[in-house]
Amino acid sequence: MLDLLRPFVGSPSDALHFFPLPTESLLLYPSADSVVILDATSLHLVRALAFAQVFPGRDHASTRITSLAVDSALKLVVAASGPRLAVWSLSGVNARTWLVHSSLLHPNGEQITALDCRSGLLAIATKSTVSVYTLVMENDLPSWSSKWTCRVRESSSVHFSPSLMYIATVSEQAKKVGVILTTSGRLIQAIPHPRPVTNIMWRSAQASSRDDLILYTVTSDATLRIFIPVLDSPQHLQLHANIDLYSSIPLRPSQKGTQDLVASVFPLDRETFGSVLAVIIANSTDADDVKVRRIKDIKDGGWDMFMQVLPDGTLTVRAVANVDHRPPSLLKQFTLLQNVPIAVPHAPTHVYAVPGSTKSTLTLVSTTPLSVHALEPLSFFDSQPNGLVLRSRVLDYPFLDQSHIRRFVRTPDGAGLAVVRETGGEAWILRDFGTGLQRAGQWSTADHVVVLNGGLSFATFSNATNILTLHSSPEVTLSLSSASSLFSLPPRKVGLYECIYAITEDPTPVICHIHAISGSSPSLSLVSQTTLPLSSPAVFIIPVDPMGWTSSRDVEHDVLLSVSEEGELAFWVPDENGKGWRRTGRVRTGKTNISMARCSSAKKTVLIVPQADGEELTIWDSQESEFSSGLEYTATLSSADRVNDLDWSSTPDNQSILAVGFAYRVEILCQQRMTYFDEGPGWGIIKVIDIGSLLPHPISDSIWLAYGSLLVGSGHHMCLYGPSREPENGRIEEGLFEHVARLNGPLPDYHPQMLLQCLLWDKFELVKEILVNLSRDMERMHQLQSDTFASTSVPVDHYLRKNRMTGPAANAHRRQYSSLFVGPNESDEPDDEGFSRALVERLISHLEADPLPHLTPNEHAILLVLIQAMLEADDSRRALDANGFRYLISMRSFYILNERASAPSSPESKGAVIRQTGWRARLRYRDIIWAFHSETQGLLLSASVAACQGRMTWSDARALGVFIWLNSTESMRSHMEAIARTEYMAGDARDPVACSLFYFALGKHKLVHGLWRQAAWHKEQQPMLKFMSNDFTQPRWRTAALKNAYALLSKRRFEYAAAFFLLGDSLKDAVNVCLRNLEDFQLAVALARVVEGGDDGPVLREIINGTVIPLAFREGNRWLGSWAFWLLHRRDLAVRILVTPLQDIAGALDVQITEFGNPHYDDPSLALLFSQLKSKTLQAAKGTSEISGRTEFNFVLQIARVFTRMGCHVLALDLVRSWSFDRPSTVMHDPIQPTVPSSPITARRMLGLEPALRRHSSIMIDMDLSTAPPTRRASPEPGLPGGDPTPLIKETIKEEGDLFARKAGLGSLLKTAKQDVHVPEFDMSSFF
């Protein structure tokens, strides 16, 4: 998704150093104040070590590492800057961890010019001395002890011999090489050269031979010389051979001097080559192969090989034989390879051979530029093109100014950027689809910078001169006031100019709008100087991020965001004439002391507010309404890790991505799709970029660029992150934009969330069509044996079809069902075409074996649940109404999910689906309420009992909310008796205590008495038989029962105590025990409804008013509140609570509500229930009339936004397309000719709320019509007696009068209901 594509850590300007490890080779070189460590085979950044880690008090701006050495034996890295020396060691536990080892300050304070470190011996060269130090370990604390110091001329390099007995030194531009004894520091030889020496190397000794003192030197004329000691003087080196560049060129360039030749010659490490050649020979199967024989000759001959890279881009390999033989006069040199092309722009200054990625290959590292070639010896020495292949290259861009980065500034589209450093900066252009950067220019000093023309040009502003300079040819300047910020934005219309905005530092900030034209005729022109019409001073005036504007240039975009001291966010666009600013929206966050703010293209605003325990990060949407405060995300950040920077990016479909930069990491956040199954945060971290293991400096800034690339600045280094283009497991990794779209974009048809919403909104046939398509797609994938799943999408117009009504009313012509579930052989109708039990079983089998891509284990398990529930409910769906089917789906899903949560993966799934969906104790109240409003509760009760294997206990009834949704008193009594019987029969022991509460509630004392007679095993049998034999209709024994109840309370036997309270005829005390001690308000409601014989009893009303309603407000549970008000016959409030803010509802109650939870307007089923209830009864219509049309309109828009946030975009479209708004009307029909209904529940003439009520076939009158409020009389209909013959002119209702008009319309409806309700005489003909 976001991988490190390219580190910009500087190019090496001198020799490289290598650190061999068992599994890899590391490449090291100094860059400014850091040591850069790369993987030698791929040039991937491994680590950078900062000099400030060892000397933290030093000013990094003046620190430059001048010398570097590697001690591979002790795993040390030594770096020098000035007179100071820093040492790091590689951790023995973690091969990627580097620790500070030790430090050293040169005693004379001289600048260190050269270093070498081998096996704890350290050679230090300065301008006038060479010193040797030894590593001393005292009490596990390393230190360096001086061994000797000798006076020499300035040395540019020092090198220990392989035996550590000698040190070779050379001074810059010197023609002599000095050899010093390590033991004493005595100069034993000075070797003259005809030209300045550019490089010296000791030849590695044979493992089993004596220490051969053999030295290679390279001079400026690209000549390599081999010095070998003579036989009679083993410490004296003598020239025995030289390799001249011209000896490899057939024709000497007689017309060119040697000073024009920039080529050189490089020895190839024979140990590295020898080990690779040995592996090739050992692995070869054909010893007679010409290539293998050549490799064998090189290995057996023990030749020393030297590589020369010529200016024409070809290389030559020469060999010297018999270097180990004596006498040295037997040396022989010859050409092994000639005119082999190499992919380098010019002749390198250094070439190294290191082990490759495999044991049979080598890696050729060259500089400059730093390049890596893979060398395959068999093909290379056969002059094959694939013998030397370029693997990686670091662009040659040595920083002219390696000062630390302060911040980044980008173009509006992210195609170019400016790197602002502590001194100066550069402009860069994004290349290769966001995978590379190219430097386009630089400046020396500026306070503010803007980048123009895709990074090809830039403008700088200096507060010292108050001059804006366009760096073009020629330069153009413009005088301005002192500016606090400078930024560029795309022009509102396509043109040749670009817009620059400067905000001044005046008490009332002035916004200067400037047009900049770059190119052949550059210019800067001041267009306007304006101010924002702010009511209070702004803390911030910042630009809205323009990254998402390119795809919608014609749409008006907000340009500026102002943040007030009170935390009010205001969005601004220029007026049409460009002479002022117009506010497009505002959000009241209530946040104060805001330290940082940024706004995205989609108008998502992130705020950082310091707090006592850290920092608070909040993300706000610009859509503020009575249903949404705009707050989408809140996180409290640690005080130990402060936020350094914030930056927004935008996907092609205008989704916002936020990068939050800390000291050593960048967290990438995107909006998370809302789910119907659980509540999660609105935003989530999708990626963490941690540079702590790569770069030592803290992050100074991070910025988004085009194509989803992210640039991170640390110290003077930059790291470019982007989507990886290297296939992983044969597949290209998912990009950032694709990942964000998958997390927050539209869902596929088969996604469980989409299927569930379709089922809830009565799109059953559509779900069957989706499942049939899914089954066919899975079958096709298996037949093709493909790993790629291709889904078939359902046309959008299928989602927009009108829902087909389900339930008994719509299926009166079908046969009647005596039970909910019908056996496979009992159905009189064939399966629907395509959708069958066999198809579903095959689909489930395929999904268990091969989970669908991009579904989490939870989502996959829920998909299987829905498919299984669909199969079980399909036959009985036509016997249920829509609400009953919604409850049935939820109930089946509830049990199957709990079963999956507690069961391990099945063997058939092969562990492919991890079933960790979470166990729930009960159905959600929103699922329970569907059954409460269902007209097929008998079937639902049968289904609920069947789901419990026919034995429903109280815990099962509570989990399913049975006594919340049952409406029939007789059903409640019979079902409570069934529960009592199940509780008694549960387990091996038949315990009367378990069922006493329910039997006492039913008034069956004698039955309990009989059960105690059978409980001979129970220790309480005798006292209970004696006590239960009394007559509890008498006050005396009721009082005795109450005393026993209190005694049981003291023993914490709460359920049994509640039973005795019922025995003592104290229902109120029994429900108090349920509420306070058992904390089970469902049990209290069940007892009250059964004992009081209905829903109008005082105890039940007290439970609802005192417990249920405060609980609903405290948890923000509108579903529970709607049920409570409906049961209290306050159905106007039952409708209003679905839409109206909870605080407004609380004001209309007699009960004092002090705690309010989250308003929870993020449930689309609220709109579904509201559409059902708002005109179901007269009371509900009254409640609907108290909701203004504007509020209902905003509510529907909020639910549509929720659908979109859930990924159900097409359902949001269907909602706003099909929703019917009740247009208020004060027109009332003259009721001179009343109609006589056939029953108290009848079709009415729809007045006032006529359009809404017309959709219903009947309306229930559930309020006292005599107390209906009077309303004003409206004009009679034309054509009726007493009516005005003039045409009726439709009354236009203003928005502020909408609520009044709705209430007036309700009054007309009530008045008509009073006149229309007549009890008809019985007439037998009514039935025919």
PDB file of C-alpha atoms in Angstrom, residues 339-513:
ATOM      1  CA  ASN A 339      34.782  -4.337 -24.520  1.00  0.00           C
ATOM      2  CA  VAL A 340      31.920  -5.510 -22.280  1.00  0.00           C
ATOM      3  CA  PRO A 341      29.278  -2.763 -22.102  1.00  0.00           C
ATOM      4  CA  ILE A 342      28.230  -1.522 -18.659  1.00  0.00           C
ATOM      5  CA  ALA A 343      25.209   0.672 -17.907  1.00  0.00           C
ATOM      6  CA  VAL A 344      26.895   3.666 -16.298  1.00  0.00           C
ATOM      7  CA  PRO A 345      26.661   7.263 -17.566  1.00  0.00           C
ATOM      8  CA  HIS A 346      30.401   7.805 -17.236  1.00  0.00           C
ATOM      9  CA  ALA A 347      33.487   6.062 -15.963  1.00  0.00           C
ATOM     10  CA  PRO A 348      33.126   5.365 -12.217  1.00  0.00           C
ATOM     11  CA  THR A 349      35.610   6.503  -9.612  1.00  0.00           C
ATOM     12  CA  HIS A 350      35.270   3.340  -7.478  1.00  0.00           C
ATOM     13  CA  VAL A 351      34.245  -0.261  -8.233  1.00  0.00           C
ATOM     14  CA  TYR A 352      33.784  -3.025  -5.653  1.00  0.00           C
ATOM     15  CA  ALA A 353      32.837  -6.696  -5.874  1.00  0.00           C
ATOM     16  CA  VAL A 354      30.772  -8.019  -2.964  1.00  0.00           C
ATOM     17  CA  PRO A 355      28.724 -11.213  -2.432  1.00  0.00           C
ATOM     18  CA  GLY A 356      25.463 -11.308  -4.348  1.00  0.00           C
ATOM     19  CA  SER A 357      21.928 -12.263  -3.428  1.00  0.00           C
ATOM     20  CA  THR A 358      22.798 -15.943  -3.977  1.00  0.00           C
ATOM     21  CA  LYS A 359      25.956 -17.921  -3.339  1.00  0.00           C
ATOM     22  CA  SER A 360      26.651 -18.274  -7.069  1.00  0.00           C
ATOM     23  CA  THR A 361      26.385 -14.577  -7.983  1.00  0.00           C
ATOM     24  CA  LEU A 362      28.288 -11.401  -7.254  1.00  0.00           C
ATOM     25  CA  THR A 363      27.257  -7.780  -6.865  1.00  0.00           C
ATOM     26  CA  LEU A 364      29.277  -5.083  -8.599  1.00  0.00           C
ATOM     27  CA  VAL A 365      28.986  -1.728  -6.831  1.00  0.00           C
ATOM     28  CA  SER A 366      30.234   1.399  -8.592  1.00  0.00           C
ATOM     29  CA  THR A 367      30.250   5.092  -7.832  1.00  0.00           C
ATOM     30  CA  THR A 368      29.544   7.780  -8.919  1.00  0.00           C
ATOM     31  CA  PRO A 369      26.643   7.540  -9.534  1.00  0.00           C
ATOM     32  CA  LEU A 370      26.044   4.806  -7.003  1.00  0.00           C
ATOM     33  CA  SER A 371      24.984   1.783  -9.053  1.00  0.00           C
ATOM     34  CA  VAL A 372      24.553  -1.926  -8.429  1.00  0.00           C
ATOM     35  CA  HIS A 373      24.974  -4.595 -11.104  1.00  0.00           C
ATOM     36  CA  ALA A 374      24.257  -8.286 -10.681  1.00  0.00           C
ATOM     37  CA  LEU A 375      27.245 -10.299 -11.984  1.00  0.00           C
ATOM     38  CA  GLU A 376      26.715 -13.928 -12.986  1.00  0.00           C
ATOM     39  CA  PRO A 377      30.277 -15.310 -13.532  1.00  0.00           C
ATOM     40  CA  LEU A 378      29.424 -18.020 -16.067  1.00  0.00           C
ATOM     41  CA  SER A 379      27.745 -15.569 -18.429  1.00  0.00           C
ATOM     42  CA  PHE A 380      29.999 -12.646 -17.568  1.00  0.00           C
ATOM     43  CA  PHE A 381      33.249 -14.356 -18.475  1.00  0.00           C
ATOM     44  CA  ASP A 382      31.555 -15.682 -21.621  1.00  0.00           C
ATOM     45  CA  SER A 383      30.794 -12.070 -22.676  1.00  0.00           C
ATOM     46  CA  GLN A 384      27.032 -12.671 -22.547  1.00  0.00           C
ATOM     47  CA  PRO A 385      24.701  -9.641 -22.164  1.00  0.00           C
ATOM     48  CA  ASN A 386      22.998 -11.173 -19.132  1.00  0.00           C
ATOM     49  CA  GLY A 387      26.287 -11.560 -17.337  1.00  0.00           C
ATOM     50  CA  LEU A 388      26.171  -7.997 -15.968  1.00  0.00           C
ATOM     51  CA  VAL A 389      22.694  -6.549 -15.325  1.00  0.00           C
ATOM     52  CA  LEU A 390      21.874  -3.226 -13.707  1.00  0.00           C
ATOM     53  CA  ARG A 391      19.766  -3.758 -10.585  1.00  0.00           C
ATOM     54  CA  SER A 392      19.552  -0.373  -8.939  1.00  0.00           C
ATOM     55  CA  ARG A 393      20.944   3.132  -9.127  1.00  0.00           C
ATOM     56  CA  VAL A 394      20.917   6.180  -6.883  1.00  0.00           C
ATOM     57  CA  LEU A 395      20.551   9.432  -8.782  1.00  0.00           C
ATOM     58  CA  ASP A 396      23.653  11.577  -8.695  1.00  0.00           C
ATOM     59  CA  TYR A 397      22.423  14.600  -6.781  1.00  0.00           C
ATOM     60  CA  PRO A 398      25.024  15.602  -4.191  1.00  0.00           C
ATOM     61  CA  PHE A 399      23.280  18.217  -2.088  1.00  0.00           C
ATOM     62  CA  LEU A 400      24.773  21.612  -2.609  1.00  0.00           C
ATOM     63  CA  ASP A 401      23.369  22.572   0.774  1.00  0.00           C
ATOM     64  CA  GLN A 402      22.886  19.705   3.159  1.00  0.00           C
ATOM     65  CA  SER A 403      21.170  21.711   5.891  1.00  0.00           C
ATOM     66  CA  HIS A 404      18.178  20.229   7.647  1.00  0.00           C
ATOM     67  CA  ILE A 405      14.661  20.376   6.222  1.00  0.00           C
ATOM     68  CA  ARG A 406      12.170  22.725   7.835  1.00  0.00           C
ATOM     69  CA  ARG A 407       9.029  22.073   5.790  1.00  0.00           C
ATOM     70  CA  PHE A 408       7.610  21.083   2.411  1.00  0.00           C
ATOM     71  CA  VAL A 409       5.413  23.131   0.091  1.00  0.00           C
ATOM     72  CA  ARG A 410       3.643  21.523  -2.857  1.00  0.00           C
ATOM     73  CA  THR A 411       1.744  22.610  -5.921  1.00  0.00           C
ATOM     74  CA  PRO A 412      -2.053  22.376  -5.692  1.00  0.00           C
ATOM     75  CA  ASP A 413      -2.079  19.091  -7.620  1.00  0.00           C
ATOM     76  CA  GLY A 414       1.001  17.630  -5.898  1.00  0.00           C
ATOM     77  CA  ALA A 415       3.032  17.392  -9.124  1.00  0.00           C
ATOM     78  CA  GLY A 416       5.835  19.580  -7.752  1.00  0.00           C
ATOM     79  CA  LEU A 417       7.147  20.667  -4.395  1.00  0.00           C
ATOM     80  CA  ALA A 418       9.600  22.919  -2.640  1.00  0.00           C
ATOM     81  CA  VAL A 419      11.970  21.699   0.064  1.00  0.00           C
ATOM     82  CA  VAL A 420      12.509  24.557   2.509  1.00  0.00           C
ATOM     83  CA  ARG A 421      15.720  24.073   4.474  1.00  0.00           C
ATOM     84  CA  GLU A 422      17.311  25.975   7.306  1.00  0.00           C
ATOM     85  CA  THR A 423      19.405  27.730   4.692  1.00  0.00           C
ATOM     86  CA  GLY A 424      17.833  27.928   1.261  1.00  0.00           C
ATOM     87  CA  GLY A 425      16.001  25.149  -0.454  1.00  0.00           C
ATOM     88  CA  GLU A 426      15.174  23.448  -3.742  1.00  0.00           C
ATOM     89  CA  ALA A 427      12.251  22.886  -6.076  1.00  0.00           C
ATOM     90  CA  TRP A 428      11.496  19.336  -7.204  1.00  0.00           C
ATOM     91  CA  ILE A 429       9.301  17.705  -9.847  1.00  0.00           C
ATOM     92  CA  LEU A 430       7.467  14.419  -9.292  1.00  0.00           C
ATOM     93  CA  ARG A 431       8.408  11.864 -11.930  1.00  0.00           C
ATOM     94  CA  ASP A 432       7.500   8.343 -13.057  1.00  0.00           C
ATOM     95  CA  PHE A 433       3.925   8.337 -11.709  1.00  0.00           C
ATOM     96  CA  GLY A 434       4.939   9.324  -8.221  1.00  0.00           C
ATOM     97  CA  THR A 435       7.949   7.020  -7.843  1.00  0.00           C
ATOM     98  CA  GLY A 436      10.759   9.542  -8.359  1.00  0.00           C
ATOM     99  CA  LEU A 437      11.804  13.156  -7.875  1.00  0.00           C
ATOM    100  CA  GLN A 438      13.918  15.423 -10.048  1.00  0.00           C
ATOM    101  CA  ARG A 439      15.423  18.660  -8.826  1.00  0.00           C
ATOM    102  CA  ALA A 440      14.387  21.706 -10.855  1.00  0.00           C
ATOM    103  CA  GLY A 441      15.945  24.678  -9.076  1.00  0.00           C
ATOM    104  CA  GLN A 442      17.119  26.191  -5.832  1.00  0.00           C
ATOM    105  CA  TRP A 443      17.223  29.419  -3.858  1.00  0.00           C
ATOM    106  CA  SER A 444      19.496  30.745  -1.159  1.00  0.00           C
ATOM    107  CA  THR A 445      17.164  32.531   1.255  1.00  0.00           C
ATOM    108  CA  ALA A 446      13.407  33.079   1.667  1.00  0.00           C
ATOM    109  CA  ASP A 447      10.730  33.248   4.354  1.00  0.00           C
ATOM    110  CA  HIS A 448       7.875  31.893   2.228  1.00  0.00           C
ATOM    111  CA  VAL A 449       7.843  29.852  -0.969  1.00  0.00           C
ATOM    112  CA  VAL A 450       5.183  28.791  -3.465  1.00  0.00           C
ATOM    113  CA  VAL A 451       5.744  26.291  -6.260  1.00  0.00           C
ATOM    114  CA  LEU A 452       4.223  26.934  -9.678  1.00  0.00           C
ATOM    115  CA  ASN A 453       3.895  25.270 -13.051  1.00  0.00           C
ATOM    116  CA  GLY A 454       4.158  21.730 -11.714  1.00  0.00           C
ATOM    117  CA  GLY A 455       7.457  22.461  -9.964  1.00  0.00           C
ATOM    118  CA  LEU A 456       9.197  24.013 -12.984  1.00  0.00           C
ATOM    119  CA  SER A 457       9.094  27.469 -11.415  1.00  0.00           C
ATOM    120  CA  PHE A 458       8.696  28.969  -7.971  1.00  0.00           C
ATOM    121  CA  ALA A 459       8.268  32.267  -6.174  1.00  0.00           C
ATOM    122  CA  THR A 460       9.836  33.367  -2.885  1.00  0.00           C
ATOM    123  CA  PHE A 461       8.922  36.096  -0.418  1.00  0.00           C
ATOM    124  CA  SER A 462      11.241  37.801   2.042  1.00  0.00           C
ATOM    125  CA  ASN A 463       9.858  39.603   5.085  1.00  0.00           C
ATOM    126  CA  ALA A 464      13.059  41.609   5.252  1.00  0.00           C
ATOM    127  CA  THR A 465      12.370  43.285   1.901  1.00  0.00           C
ATOM    128  CA  ASN A 466       8.611  42.577   1.560  1.00  0.00           C
ATOM    129  CA  ILE A 467       9.260  41.554  -2.036  1.00  0.00           C
ATOM    130  CA  LEU A 468       7.697  38.612  -3.839  1.00  0.00           C
ATOM    131  CA  THR A 469      10.114  37.256  -6.451  1.00  0.00           C
ATOM    132  CA  LEU A 470       9.147  34.991  -9.330  1.00  0.00           C
ATOM    133  CA  HIS A 471      12.270  33.027 -10.191  1.00  0.00           C
ATOM    134  CA  SER A 472      12.007  33.056 -13.939  1.00  0.00           C
ATOM    135  CA  SER A 473      14.033  34.362 -16.827  1.00  0.00           C
ATOM    136  CA  PRO A 474      14.033  37.269 -16.280  1.00  0.00           C
ATOM    137  CA  GLU A 475      13.079  37.490 -12.590  1.00  0.00           C
ATOM    138  CA  VAL A 476       9.877  39.361 -11.757  1.00  0.00           C
ATOM    139  CA  THR A 477       9.212  41.050  -8.407  1.00  0.00           C
ATOM    140  CA  LEU A 478       6.174  42.504  -6.632  1.00  0.00           C
ATOM    141  CA  SER A 479       6.091  44.562  -3.418  1.00  0.00           C
ATOM    142  CA  LEU A 480       3.667  43.446  -0.703  1.00  0.00           C
ATOM    143  CA  SER A 481       3.073  43.976   2.986  1.00  0.00           C
ATOM    144  CA  SER A 482       4.711  41.649   5.481  1.00  0.00           C
ATOM    145  CA  ALA A 483       3.039  38.256   5.068  1.00  0.00           C
ATOM    146  CA  SER A 484       2.326  35.528   7.601  1.00  0.00           C
ATOM    147  CA  SER A 485       1.584  32.891   4.964  1.00  0.00           C
ATOM    148  CA  LEU A 486       1.866  32.394   1.233  1.00  0.00           C
ATOM    149  CA  PHE A 487       0.187  29.667  -0.799  1.00  0.00           C
ATOM    150  CA  SER A 488      -1.026  28.882  -4.289  1.00  0.00           C
ATOM    151  CA  LEU A 489      -4.412  27.573  -5.415  1.00  0.00           C
ATOM    152  CA  PRO A 490      -5.782  26.530  -8.793  1.00  0.00           C
ATOM    153  CA  PRO A 491      -7.562  29.296 -10.722  1.00  0.00           C
ATOM    154  CA  ARG A 492     -11.346  29.167 -10.791  1.00  0.00           C
ATOM    155  CA  LYS A 493     -11.237  29.189 -14.584  1.00  0.00           C
ATOM    156  CA  VAL A 494      -8.744  27.542 -16.862  1.00  0.00           C
ATOM    157  CA  GLY A 495      -6.183  30.132 -17.939  1.00  0.00           C
ATOM    158  CA  LEU A 496      -2.518  30.894 -18.378  1.00  0.00           C
ATOM    159  CA  TYR A 497      -2.118  32.247 -14.865  1.00  0.00           C
ATOM    160  CA  GLU A 498      -1.862  30.655 -11.432  1.00  0.00           C
ATOM    161  CA  CYS A 499      -3.256  32.137  -8.233  1.00  0.00           C
ATOM    162  CA  ILE A 500      -1.045  33.118  -5.316  1.00  0.00           C
ATOM    163  CA  TYR A 501      -2.595  34.220  -2.027  1.00  0.00           C
ATOM    164  CA  ALA A 502      -0.681  36.149   0.609  1.00  0.00           C
ATOM    165  CA  ILE A 503      -2.144  36.784   4.078  1.00  0.00           C
ATOM    166  CA  THR A 504      -0.630  39.786   5.811  1.00  0.00           C
ATOM    167  CA  GLU A 505       0.376  40.086   9.455  1.00  0.00           C
ATOM    168  CA  ASP A 506      -1.915  43.053  10.094  1.00  0.00           C
ATOM    169  CA  PRO A 507      -4.316  43.005  13.097  1.00  0.00           C
ATOM    170  CA  THR A 508      -7.070  42.532  10.510  1.00  0.00           C
ATOM    171  CA  PRO A 509      -5.391  40.192   8.038  1.00  0.00           C
ATOM    172  CA  VAL A 510      -5.545  41.314   4.429  1.00  0.00           C
ATOM    173  CA  ILE A 511      -5.752  38.640   1.728  1.00  0.00           C
ATOM    174  CA  CYS A 512      -3.757  39.577  -1.356  1.00  0.00           C
ATOM    175  CA  HIS A 513      -4.774  37.790  -4.541  1.00  0.00           C
TER     176      HIS A 513
END
